[in-house]
PDB file of C-alpha atoms and ligand atoms in Angstrom:
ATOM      1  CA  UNK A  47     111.426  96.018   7.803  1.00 87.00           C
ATOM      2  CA  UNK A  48     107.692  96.645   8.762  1.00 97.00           C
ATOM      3  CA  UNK A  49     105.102  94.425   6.828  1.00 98.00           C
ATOM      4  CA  UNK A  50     102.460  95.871   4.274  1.00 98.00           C
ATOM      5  CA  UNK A  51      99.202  94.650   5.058  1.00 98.00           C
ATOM      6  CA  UNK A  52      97.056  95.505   2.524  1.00 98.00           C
ATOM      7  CA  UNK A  53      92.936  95.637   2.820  1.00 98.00           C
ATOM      8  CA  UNK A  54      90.052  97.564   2.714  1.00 98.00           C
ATOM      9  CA  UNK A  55      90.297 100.675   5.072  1.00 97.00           C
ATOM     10  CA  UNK A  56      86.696 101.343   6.654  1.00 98.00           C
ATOM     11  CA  UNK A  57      85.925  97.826   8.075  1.00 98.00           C
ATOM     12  CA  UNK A  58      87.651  95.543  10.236  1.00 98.00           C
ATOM     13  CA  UNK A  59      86.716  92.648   7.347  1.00 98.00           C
ATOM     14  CA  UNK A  60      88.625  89.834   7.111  1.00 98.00           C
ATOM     15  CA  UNK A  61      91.722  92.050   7.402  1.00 98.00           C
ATOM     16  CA  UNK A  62      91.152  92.150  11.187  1.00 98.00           C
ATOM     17  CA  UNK A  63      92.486  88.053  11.162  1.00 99.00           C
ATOM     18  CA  UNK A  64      95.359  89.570  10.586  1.00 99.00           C
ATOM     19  CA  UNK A  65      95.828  92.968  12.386  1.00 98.00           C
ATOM     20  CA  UNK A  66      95.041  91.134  15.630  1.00 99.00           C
ATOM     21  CA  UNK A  67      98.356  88.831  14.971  1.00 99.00           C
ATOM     22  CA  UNK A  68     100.423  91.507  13.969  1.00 98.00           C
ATOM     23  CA  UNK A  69      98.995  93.498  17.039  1.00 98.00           C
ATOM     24  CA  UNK A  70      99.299  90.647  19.511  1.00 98.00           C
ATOM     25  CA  UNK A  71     102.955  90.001  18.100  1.00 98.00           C
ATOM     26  CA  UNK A  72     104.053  93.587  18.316  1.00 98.00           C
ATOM     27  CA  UNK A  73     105.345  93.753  14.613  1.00 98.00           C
ATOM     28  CA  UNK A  74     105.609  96.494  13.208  1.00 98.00           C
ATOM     29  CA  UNK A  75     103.168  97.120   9.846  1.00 98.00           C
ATOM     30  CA  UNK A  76     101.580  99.525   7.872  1.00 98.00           C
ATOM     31  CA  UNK A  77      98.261  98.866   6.893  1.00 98.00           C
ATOM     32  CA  UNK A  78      98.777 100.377   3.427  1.00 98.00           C
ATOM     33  CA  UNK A  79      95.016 101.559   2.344  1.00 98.00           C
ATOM     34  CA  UNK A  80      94.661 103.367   5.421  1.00 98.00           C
ATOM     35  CA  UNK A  81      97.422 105.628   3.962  1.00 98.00           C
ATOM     36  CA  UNK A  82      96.312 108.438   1.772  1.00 98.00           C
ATOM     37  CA  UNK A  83      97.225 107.039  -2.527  1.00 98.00           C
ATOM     38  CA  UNK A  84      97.051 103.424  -0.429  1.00 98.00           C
ATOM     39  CA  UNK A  85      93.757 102.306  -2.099  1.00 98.00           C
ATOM     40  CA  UNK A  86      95.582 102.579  -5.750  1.00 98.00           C
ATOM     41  CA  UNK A  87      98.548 100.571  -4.360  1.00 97.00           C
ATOM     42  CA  UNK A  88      96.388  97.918  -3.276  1.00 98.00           C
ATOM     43  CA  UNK A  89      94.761  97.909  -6.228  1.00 97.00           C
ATOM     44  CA  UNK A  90      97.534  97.827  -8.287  1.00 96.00           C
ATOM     45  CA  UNK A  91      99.604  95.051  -6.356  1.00 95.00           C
ATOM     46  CA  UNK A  92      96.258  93.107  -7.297  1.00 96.00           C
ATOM     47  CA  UNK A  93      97.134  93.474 -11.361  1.00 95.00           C
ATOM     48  CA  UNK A  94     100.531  93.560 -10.742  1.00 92.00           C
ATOM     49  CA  UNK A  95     102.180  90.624  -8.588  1.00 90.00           C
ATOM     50  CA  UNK A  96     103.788  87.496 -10.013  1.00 91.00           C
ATOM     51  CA  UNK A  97     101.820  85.360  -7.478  1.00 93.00           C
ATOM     52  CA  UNK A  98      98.338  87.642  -6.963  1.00 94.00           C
ATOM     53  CA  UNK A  99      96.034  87.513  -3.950  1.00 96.00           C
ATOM     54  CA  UNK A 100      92.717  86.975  -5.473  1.00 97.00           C
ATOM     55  CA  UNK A 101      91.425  89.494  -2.784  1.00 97.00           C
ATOM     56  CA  UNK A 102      92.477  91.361   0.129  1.00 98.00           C
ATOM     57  CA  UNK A 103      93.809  90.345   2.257  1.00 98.00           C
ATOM     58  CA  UNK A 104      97.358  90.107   1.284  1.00 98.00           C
ATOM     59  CA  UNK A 105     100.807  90.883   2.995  1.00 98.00           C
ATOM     60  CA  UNK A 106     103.776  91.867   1.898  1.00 97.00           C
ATOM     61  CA  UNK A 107     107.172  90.953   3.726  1.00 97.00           C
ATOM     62  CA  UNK A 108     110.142  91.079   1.348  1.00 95.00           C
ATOM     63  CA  UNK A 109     110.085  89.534  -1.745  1.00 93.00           C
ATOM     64  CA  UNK A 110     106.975  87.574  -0.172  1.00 96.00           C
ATOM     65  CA  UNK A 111     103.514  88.191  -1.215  1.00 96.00           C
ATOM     66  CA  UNK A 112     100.879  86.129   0.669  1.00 97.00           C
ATOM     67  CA  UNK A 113      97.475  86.054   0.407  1.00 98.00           C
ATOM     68  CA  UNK A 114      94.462  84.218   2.223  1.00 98.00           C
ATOM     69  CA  UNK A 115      94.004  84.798   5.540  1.00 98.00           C
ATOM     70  CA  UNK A 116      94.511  81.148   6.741  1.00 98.00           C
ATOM     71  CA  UNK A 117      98.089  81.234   5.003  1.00 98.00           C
ATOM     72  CA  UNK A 118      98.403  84.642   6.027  1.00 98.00           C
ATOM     73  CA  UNK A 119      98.042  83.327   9.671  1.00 98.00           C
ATOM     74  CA  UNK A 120     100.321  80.436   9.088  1.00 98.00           C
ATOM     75  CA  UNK A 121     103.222  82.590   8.330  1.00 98.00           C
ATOM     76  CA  UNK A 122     103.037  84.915  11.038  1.00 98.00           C
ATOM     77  CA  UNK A 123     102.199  82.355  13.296  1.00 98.00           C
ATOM     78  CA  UNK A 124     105.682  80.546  12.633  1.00 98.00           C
ATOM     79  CA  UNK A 125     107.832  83.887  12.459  1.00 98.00           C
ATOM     80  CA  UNK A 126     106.236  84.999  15.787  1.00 98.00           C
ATOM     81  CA  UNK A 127     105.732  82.646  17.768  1.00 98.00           C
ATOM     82  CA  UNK A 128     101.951  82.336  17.291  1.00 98.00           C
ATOM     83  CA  UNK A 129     101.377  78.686  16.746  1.00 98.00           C
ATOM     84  CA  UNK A 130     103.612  75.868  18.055  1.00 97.00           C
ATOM     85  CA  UNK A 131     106.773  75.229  15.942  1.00 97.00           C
ATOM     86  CA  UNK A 132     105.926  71.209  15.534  1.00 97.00           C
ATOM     87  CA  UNK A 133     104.362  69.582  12.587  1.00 97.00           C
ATOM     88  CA  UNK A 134     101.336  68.498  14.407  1.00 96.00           C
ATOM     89  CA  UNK A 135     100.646  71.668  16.396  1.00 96.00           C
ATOM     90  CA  UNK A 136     101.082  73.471  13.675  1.00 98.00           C
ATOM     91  CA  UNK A 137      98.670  71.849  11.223  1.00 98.00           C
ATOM     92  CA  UNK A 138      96.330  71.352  14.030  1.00 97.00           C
ATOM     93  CA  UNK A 139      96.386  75.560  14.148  1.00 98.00           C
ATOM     94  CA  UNK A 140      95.817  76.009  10.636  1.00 98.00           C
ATOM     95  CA  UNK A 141      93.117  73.450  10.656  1.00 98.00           C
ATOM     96  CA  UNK A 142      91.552  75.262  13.556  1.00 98.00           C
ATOM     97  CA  UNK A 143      91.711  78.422  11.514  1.00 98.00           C
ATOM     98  CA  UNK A 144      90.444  77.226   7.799  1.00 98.00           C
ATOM     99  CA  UNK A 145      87.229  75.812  10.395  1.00 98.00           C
ATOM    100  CA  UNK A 146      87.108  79.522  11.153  1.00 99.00           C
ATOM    101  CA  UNK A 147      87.503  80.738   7.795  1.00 98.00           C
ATOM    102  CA  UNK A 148      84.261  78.369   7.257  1.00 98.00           C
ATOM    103  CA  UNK A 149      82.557  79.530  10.065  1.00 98.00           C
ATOM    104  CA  UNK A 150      83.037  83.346   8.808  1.00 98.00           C
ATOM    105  CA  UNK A 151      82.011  82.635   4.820  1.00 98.00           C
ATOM    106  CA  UNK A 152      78.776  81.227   6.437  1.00 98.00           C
ATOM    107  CA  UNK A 153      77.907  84.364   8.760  1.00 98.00           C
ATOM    108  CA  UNK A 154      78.703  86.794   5.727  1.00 98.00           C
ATOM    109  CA  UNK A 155      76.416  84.864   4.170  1.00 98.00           C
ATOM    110  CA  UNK A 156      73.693  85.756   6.465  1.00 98.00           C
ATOM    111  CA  UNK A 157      73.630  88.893   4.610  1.00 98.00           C
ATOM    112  CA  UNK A 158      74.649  88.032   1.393  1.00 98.00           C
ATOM    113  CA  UNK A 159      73.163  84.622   0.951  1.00 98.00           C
ATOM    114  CA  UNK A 160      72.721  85.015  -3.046  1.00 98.00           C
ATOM    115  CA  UNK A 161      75.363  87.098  -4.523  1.00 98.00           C
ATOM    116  CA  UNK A 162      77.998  89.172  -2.559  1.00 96.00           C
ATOM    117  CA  UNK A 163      77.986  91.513  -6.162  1.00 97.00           C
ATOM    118  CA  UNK A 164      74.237  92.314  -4.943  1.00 98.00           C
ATOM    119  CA  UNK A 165      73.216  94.644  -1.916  1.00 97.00           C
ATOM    120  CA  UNK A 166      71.885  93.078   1.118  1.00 98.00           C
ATOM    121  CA  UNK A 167      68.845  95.437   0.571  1.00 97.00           C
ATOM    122  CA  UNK A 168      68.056  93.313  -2.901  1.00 98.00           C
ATOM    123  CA  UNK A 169      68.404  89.614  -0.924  1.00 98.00           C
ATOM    124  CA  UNK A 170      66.438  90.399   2.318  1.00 98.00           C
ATOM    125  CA  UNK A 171      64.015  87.856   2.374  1.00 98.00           C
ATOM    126  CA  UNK A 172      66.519  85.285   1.783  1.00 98.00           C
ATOM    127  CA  UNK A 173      68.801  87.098   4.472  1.00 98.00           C
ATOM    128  CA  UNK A 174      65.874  86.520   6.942  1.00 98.00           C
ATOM    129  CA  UNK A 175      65.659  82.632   6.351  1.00 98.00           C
ATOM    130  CA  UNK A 176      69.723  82.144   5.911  1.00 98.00           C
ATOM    131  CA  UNK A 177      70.245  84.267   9.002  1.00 98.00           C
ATOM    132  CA  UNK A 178      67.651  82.365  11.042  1.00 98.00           C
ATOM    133  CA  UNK A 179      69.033  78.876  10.185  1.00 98.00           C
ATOM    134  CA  UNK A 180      72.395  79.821  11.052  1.00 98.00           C
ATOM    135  CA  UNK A 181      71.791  81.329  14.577  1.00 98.00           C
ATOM    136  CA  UNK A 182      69.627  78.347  14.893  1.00 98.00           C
ATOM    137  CA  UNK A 183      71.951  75.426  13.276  1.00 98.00           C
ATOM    138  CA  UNK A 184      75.089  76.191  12.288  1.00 98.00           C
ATOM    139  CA  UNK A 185      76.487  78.617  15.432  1.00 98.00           C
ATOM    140  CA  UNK A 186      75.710  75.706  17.882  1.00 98.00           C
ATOM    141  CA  UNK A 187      77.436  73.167  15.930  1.00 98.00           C
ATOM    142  CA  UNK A 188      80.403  75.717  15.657  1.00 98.00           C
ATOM    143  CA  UNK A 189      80.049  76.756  19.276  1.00 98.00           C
ATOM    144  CA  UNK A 190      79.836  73.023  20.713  1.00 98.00           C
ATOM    145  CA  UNK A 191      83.170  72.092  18.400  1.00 98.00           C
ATOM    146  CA  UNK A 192      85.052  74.768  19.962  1.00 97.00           C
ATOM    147  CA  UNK A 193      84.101  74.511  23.042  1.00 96.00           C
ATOM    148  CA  UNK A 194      84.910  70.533  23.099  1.00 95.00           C
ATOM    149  CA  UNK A 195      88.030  71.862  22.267  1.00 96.00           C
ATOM    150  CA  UNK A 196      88.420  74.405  25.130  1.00 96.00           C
ATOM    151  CA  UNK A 197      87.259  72.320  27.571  1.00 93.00           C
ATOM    152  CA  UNK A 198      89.764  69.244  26.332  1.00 89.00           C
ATOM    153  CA  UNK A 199      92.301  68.611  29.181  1.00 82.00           C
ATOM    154  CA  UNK A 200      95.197  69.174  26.680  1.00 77.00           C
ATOM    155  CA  UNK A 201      93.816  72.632  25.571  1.00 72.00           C
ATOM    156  CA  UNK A 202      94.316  74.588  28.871  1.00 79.00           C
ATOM    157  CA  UNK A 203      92.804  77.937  28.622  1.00 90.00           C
ATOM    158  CA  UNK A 204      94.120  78.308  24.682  1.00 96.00           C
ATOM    159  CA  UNK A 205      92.864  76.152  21.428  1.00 96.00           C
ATOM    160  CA  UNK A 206      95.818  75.020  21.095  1.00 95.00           C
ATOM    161  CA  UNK A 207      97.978  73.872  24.313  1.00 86.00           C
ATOM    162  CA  UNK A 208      99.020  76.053  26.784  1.00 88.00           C
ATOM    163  CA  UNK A 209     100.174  79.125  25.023  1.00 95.00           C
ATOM    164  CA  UNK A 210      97.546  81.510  22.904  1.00 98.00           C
ATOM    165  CA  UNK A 211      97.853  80.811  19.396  1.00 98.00           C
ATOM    166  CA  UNK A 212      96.539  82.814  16.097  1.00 99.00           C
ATOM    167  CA  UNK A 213      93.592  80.980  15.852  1.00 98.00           C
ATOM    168  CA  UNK A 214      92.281  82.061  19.660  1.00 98.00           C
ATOM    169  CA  UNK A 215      92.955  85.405  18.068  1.00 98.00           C
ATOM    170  CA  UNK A 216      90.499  84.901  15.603  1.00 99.00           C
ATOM    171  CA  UNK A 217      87.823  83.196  17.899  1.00 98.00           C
ATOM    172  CA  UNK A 218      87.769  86.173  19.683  1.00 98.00           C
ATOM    173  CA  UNK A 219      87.430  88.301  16.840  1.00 99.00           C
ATOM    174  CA  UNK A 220      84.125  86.111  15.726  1.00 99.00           C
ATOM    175  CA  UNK A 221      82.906  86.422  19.136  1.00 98.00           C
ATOM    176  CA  UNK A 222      82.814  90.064  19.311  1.00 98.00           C
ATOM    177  CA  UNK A 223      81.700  89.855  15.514  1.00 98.00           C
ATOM    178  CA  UNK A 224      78.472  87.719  16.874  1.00 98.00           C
ATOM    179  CA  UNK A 225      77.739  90.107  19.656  1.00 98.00           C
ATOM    180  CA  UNK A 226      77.915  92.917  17.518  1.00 98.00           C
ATOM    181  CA  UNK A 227      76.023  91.422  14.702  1.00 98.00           C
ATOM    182  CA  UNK A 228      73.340  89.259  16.645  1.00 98.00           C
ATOM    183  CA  UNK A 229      73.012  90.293  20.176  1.00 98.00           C
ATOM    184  CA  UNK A 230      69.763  88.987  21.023  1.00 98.00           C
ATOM    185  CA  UNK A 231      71.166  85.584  19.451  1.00 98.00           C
ATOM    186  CA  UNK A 232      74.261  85.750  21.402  1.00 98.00           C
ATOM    187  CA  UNK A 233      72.660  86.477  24.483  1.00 97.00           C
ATOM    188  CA  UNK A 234      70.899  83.139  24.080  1.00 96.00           C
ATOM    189  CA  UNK A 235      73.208  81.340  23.161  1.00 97.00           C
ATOM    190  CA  UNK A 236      76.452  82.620  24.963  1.00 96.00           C
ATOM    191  CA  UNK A 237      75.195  81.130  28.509  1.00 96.00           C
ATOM    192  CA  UNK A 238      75.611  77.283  26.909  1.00 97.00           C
ATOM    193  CA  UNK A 239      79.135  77.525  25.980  1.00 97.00           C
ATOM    194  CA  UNK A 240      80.650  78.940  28.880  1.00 96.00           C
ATOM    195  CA  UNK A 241      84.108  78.171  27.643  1.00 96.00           C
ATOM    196  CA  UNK A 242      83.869  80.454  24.552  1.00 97.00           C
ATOM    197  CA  UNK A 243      83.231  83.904  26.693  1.00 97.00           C
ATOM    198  CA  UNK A 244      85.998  82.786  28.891  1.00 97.00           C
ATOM    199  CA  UNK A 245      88.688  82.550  26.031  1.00 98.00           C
ATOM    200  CA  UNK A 246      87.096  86.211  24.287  1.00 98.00           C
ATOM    201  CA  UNK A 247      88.092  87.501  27.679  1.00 98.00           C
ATOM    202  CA  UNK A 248      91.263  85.956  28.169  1.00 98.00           C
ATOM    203  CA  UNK A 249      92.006  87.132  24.672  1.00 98.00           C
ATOM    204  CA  UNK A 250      90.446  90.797  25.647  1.00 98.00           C
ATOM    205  CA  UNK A 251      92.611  91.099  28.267  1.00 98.00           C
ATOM    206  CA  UNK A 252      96.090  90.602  26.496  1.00 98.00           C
ATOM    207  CA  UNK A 253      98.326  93.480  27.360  1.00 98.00           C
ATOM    208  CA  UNK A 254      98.928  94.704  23.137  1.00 98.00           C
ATOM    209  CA  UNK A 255      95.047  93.476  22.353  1.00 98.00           C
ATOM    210  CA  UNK A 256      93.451  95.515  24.962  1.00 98.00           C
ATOM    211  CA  UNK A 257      96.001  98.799  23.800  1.00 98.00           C
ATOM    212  CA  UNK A 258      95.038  97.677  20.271  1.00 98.00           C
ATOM    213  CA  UNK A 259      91.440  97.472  20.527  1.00 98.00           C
ATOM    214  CA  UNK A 260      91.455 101.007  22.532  1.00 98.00           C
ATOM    215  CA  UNK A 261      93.257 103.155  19.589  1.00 98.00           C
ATOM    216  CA  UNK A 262      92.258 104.500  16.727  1.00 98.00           C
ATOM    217  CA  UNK A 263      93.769 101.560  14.725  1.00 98.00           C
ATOM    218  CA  UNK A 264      90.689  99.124  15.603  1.00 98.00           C
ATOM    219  CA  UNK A 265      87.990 100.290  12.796  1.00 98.00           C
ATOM    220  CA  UNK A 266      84.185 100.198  14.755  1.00 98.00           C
ATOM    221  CA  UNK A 267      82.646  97.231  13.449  1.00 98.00           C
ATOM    222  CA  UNK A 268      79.686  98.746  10.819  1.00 98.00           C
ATOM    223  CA  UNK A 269      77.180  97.739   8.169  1.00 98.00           C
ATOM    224  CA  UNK A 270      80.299  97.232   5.318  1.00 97.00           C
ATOM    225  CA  UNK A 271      81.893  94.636   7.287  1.00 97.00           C
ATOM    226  CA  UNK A 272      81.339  90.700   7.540  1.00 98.00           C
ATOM    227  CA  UNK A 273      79.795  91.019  10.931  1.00 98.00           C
ATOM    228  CA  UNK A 274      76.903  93.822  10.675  1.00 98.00           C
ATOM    229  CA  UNK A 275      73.887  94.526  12.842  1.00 98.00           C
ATOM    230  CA  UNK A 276      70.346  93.900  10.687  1.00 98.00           C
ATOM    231  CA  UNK A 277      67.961  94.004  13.802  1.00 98.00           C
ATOM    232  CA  UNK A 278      65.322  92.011  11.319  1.00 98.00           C
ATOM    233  CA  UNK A 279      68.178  89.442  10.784  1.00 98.00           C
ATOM    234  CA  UNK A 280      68.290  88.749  15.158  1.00 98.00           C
ATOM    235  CA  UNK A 281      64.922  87.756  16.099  1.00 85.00           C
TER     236      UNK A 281
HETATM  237  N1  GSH B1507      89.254  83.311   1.412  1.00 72.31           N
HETATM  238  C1  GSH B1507      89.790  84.650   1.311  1.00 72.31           C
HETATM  239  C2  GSH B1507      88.619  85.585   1.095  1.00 72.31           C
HETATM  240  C3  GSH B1507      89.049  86.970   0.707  1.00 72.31           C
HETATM  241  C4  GSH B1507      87.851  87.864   0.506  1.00 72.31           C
HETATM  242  O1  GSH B1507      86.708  87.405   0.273  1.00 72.31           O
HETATM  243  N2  GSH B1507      88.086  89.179   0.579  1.00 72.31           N
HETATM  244  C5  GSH B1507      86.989  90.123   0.444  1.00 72.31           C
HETATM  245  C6  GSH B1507      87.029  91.169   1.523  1.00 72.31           C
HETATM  246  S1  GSH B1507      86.817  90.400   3.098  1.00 72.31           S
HETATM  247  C7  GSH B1507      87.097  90.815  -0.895  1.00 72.31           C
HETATM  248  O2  GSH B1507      87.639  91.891  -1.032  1.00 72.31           O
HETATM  249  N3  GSH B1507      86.544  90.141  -1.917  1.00 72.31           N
HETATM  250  C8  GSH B1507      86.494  90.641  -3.249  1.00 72.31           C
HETATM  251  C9  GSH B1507      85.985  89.573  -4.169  1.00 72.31           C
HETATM  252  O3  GSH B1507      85.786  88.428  -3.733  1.00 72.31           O
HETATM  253  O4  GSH B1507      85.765  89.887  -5.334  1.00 72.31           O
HETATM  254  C10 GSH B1507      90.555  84.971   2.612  1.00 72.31           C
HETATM  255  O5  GSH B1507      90.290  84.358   3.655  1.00 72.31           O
HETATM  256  O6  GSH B1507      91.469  85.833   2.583  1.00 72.31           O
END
């Protein structure tokens, strides 16, 4: 039975955690809002489950509803092979991927840095000073974590051992989030951590990733998103 993914269907969002699992695992899905009537499902599932996602995203497999992206990830990861099956692999995944989750809440809050119910238009200075302390603080102390971890002997090539997991799925998804969003940043900062570009590539080049990101199912990244290009916020 194919899973329901349901999220918002004009940006890649947080949704695209989990699209690039189901992509690189070959399941088969339907990414519900994207279906014409698919906006009122998801809305309704929202005010209708027993055990609610709070927000999208959420999947639906069965008589399972799971929301969160992390949890999301942890799920998929076991039923396809996309984190290792042992207790300590496992959690060291998810833990990988909440430090994601962190890492993403902060660069949406480049843009939103008061209220996510306001427009970025009503919280620009704020964006300016949020966005310059995180490309100046927070992406190198995310970049030089991940890295350490890349460039640990027991990583080989992946986060996580020798095979990719979820969570390189999603460090390539913030990577090409970054470049889209801050390019001048990235361009700066890219050259110190070597090891990151390497894994976005290795990840890139993935035989159902690289057919994925060349159909029409991968959204263009765009100024709804998380990730989205302010040229006053990349200085
Ligand atoms: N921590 C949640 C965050 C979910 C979330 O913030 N979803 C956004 C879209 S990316 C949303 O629709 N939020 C509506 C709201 O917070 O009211 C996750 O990782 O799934």
């Amino acid at each position: 039975m194919a899973y329901e993914l349901f999220y918002w269907p004009d940006i890649q969002g947080r949704g695209e955690f989990v699209r690039l699992a189901l992509e690189e695992a070959g399941a088969e899905y339907v990414d519900v809002a994207r279906r014409k009537g698919g906006i009122e499902l998801l809305n309704s599932a929202l005010d209708t489950e027993s055990h609610p996602a709070f927000a999208p995203p959420f999947l639906k497999t069965g008589e399972l509803t799971i929301g969160q992206v992390a949890n999301i990830l942890l799920y998929l990861g076991e039923q396809h092979g996309l984190a290792p099956r042992t207790d300590p692999g496992r959690l060291w995944t998810h833990q990988l991927q909440l430090t994601i989750a962190d890492l993403v809440t902060e660069i949406h809050d480049t843009h939103h840095p008061i209220a996510t119910s306001l427009y970025y238009e009503d919280q620009k200075p704020e964006a300016q000073r949020r966005a310059a302390d995180v490309i100046e603080t927070r992406l190198p102390k995310f970049f030089a974590y991940f890295s350490r971890i890349l460039t640990n002997p027991e990583a080989r090539d992946w986060l996580v051992g020798d095979k990719p997991t979820y969570a390189d799925l999603s460090l390539f998804q913030v990577i090409e989030g970054l470049r889209y969003a801050f390019p001048n940043a990235m361009k700066r900062l890219e050259g110190e951590y070597p090891a990151l570009a390497l894994l976005r590539d290795r990840v890139a080049a993935r035989p159902n990733i690289a057919a994925y990101l060349a159909s029409p199912r991968r959204i263009p990244f765009n100024e709804n998103g998380i990730f989205r290009h302010y040229p006053e916020l990349d200085e």
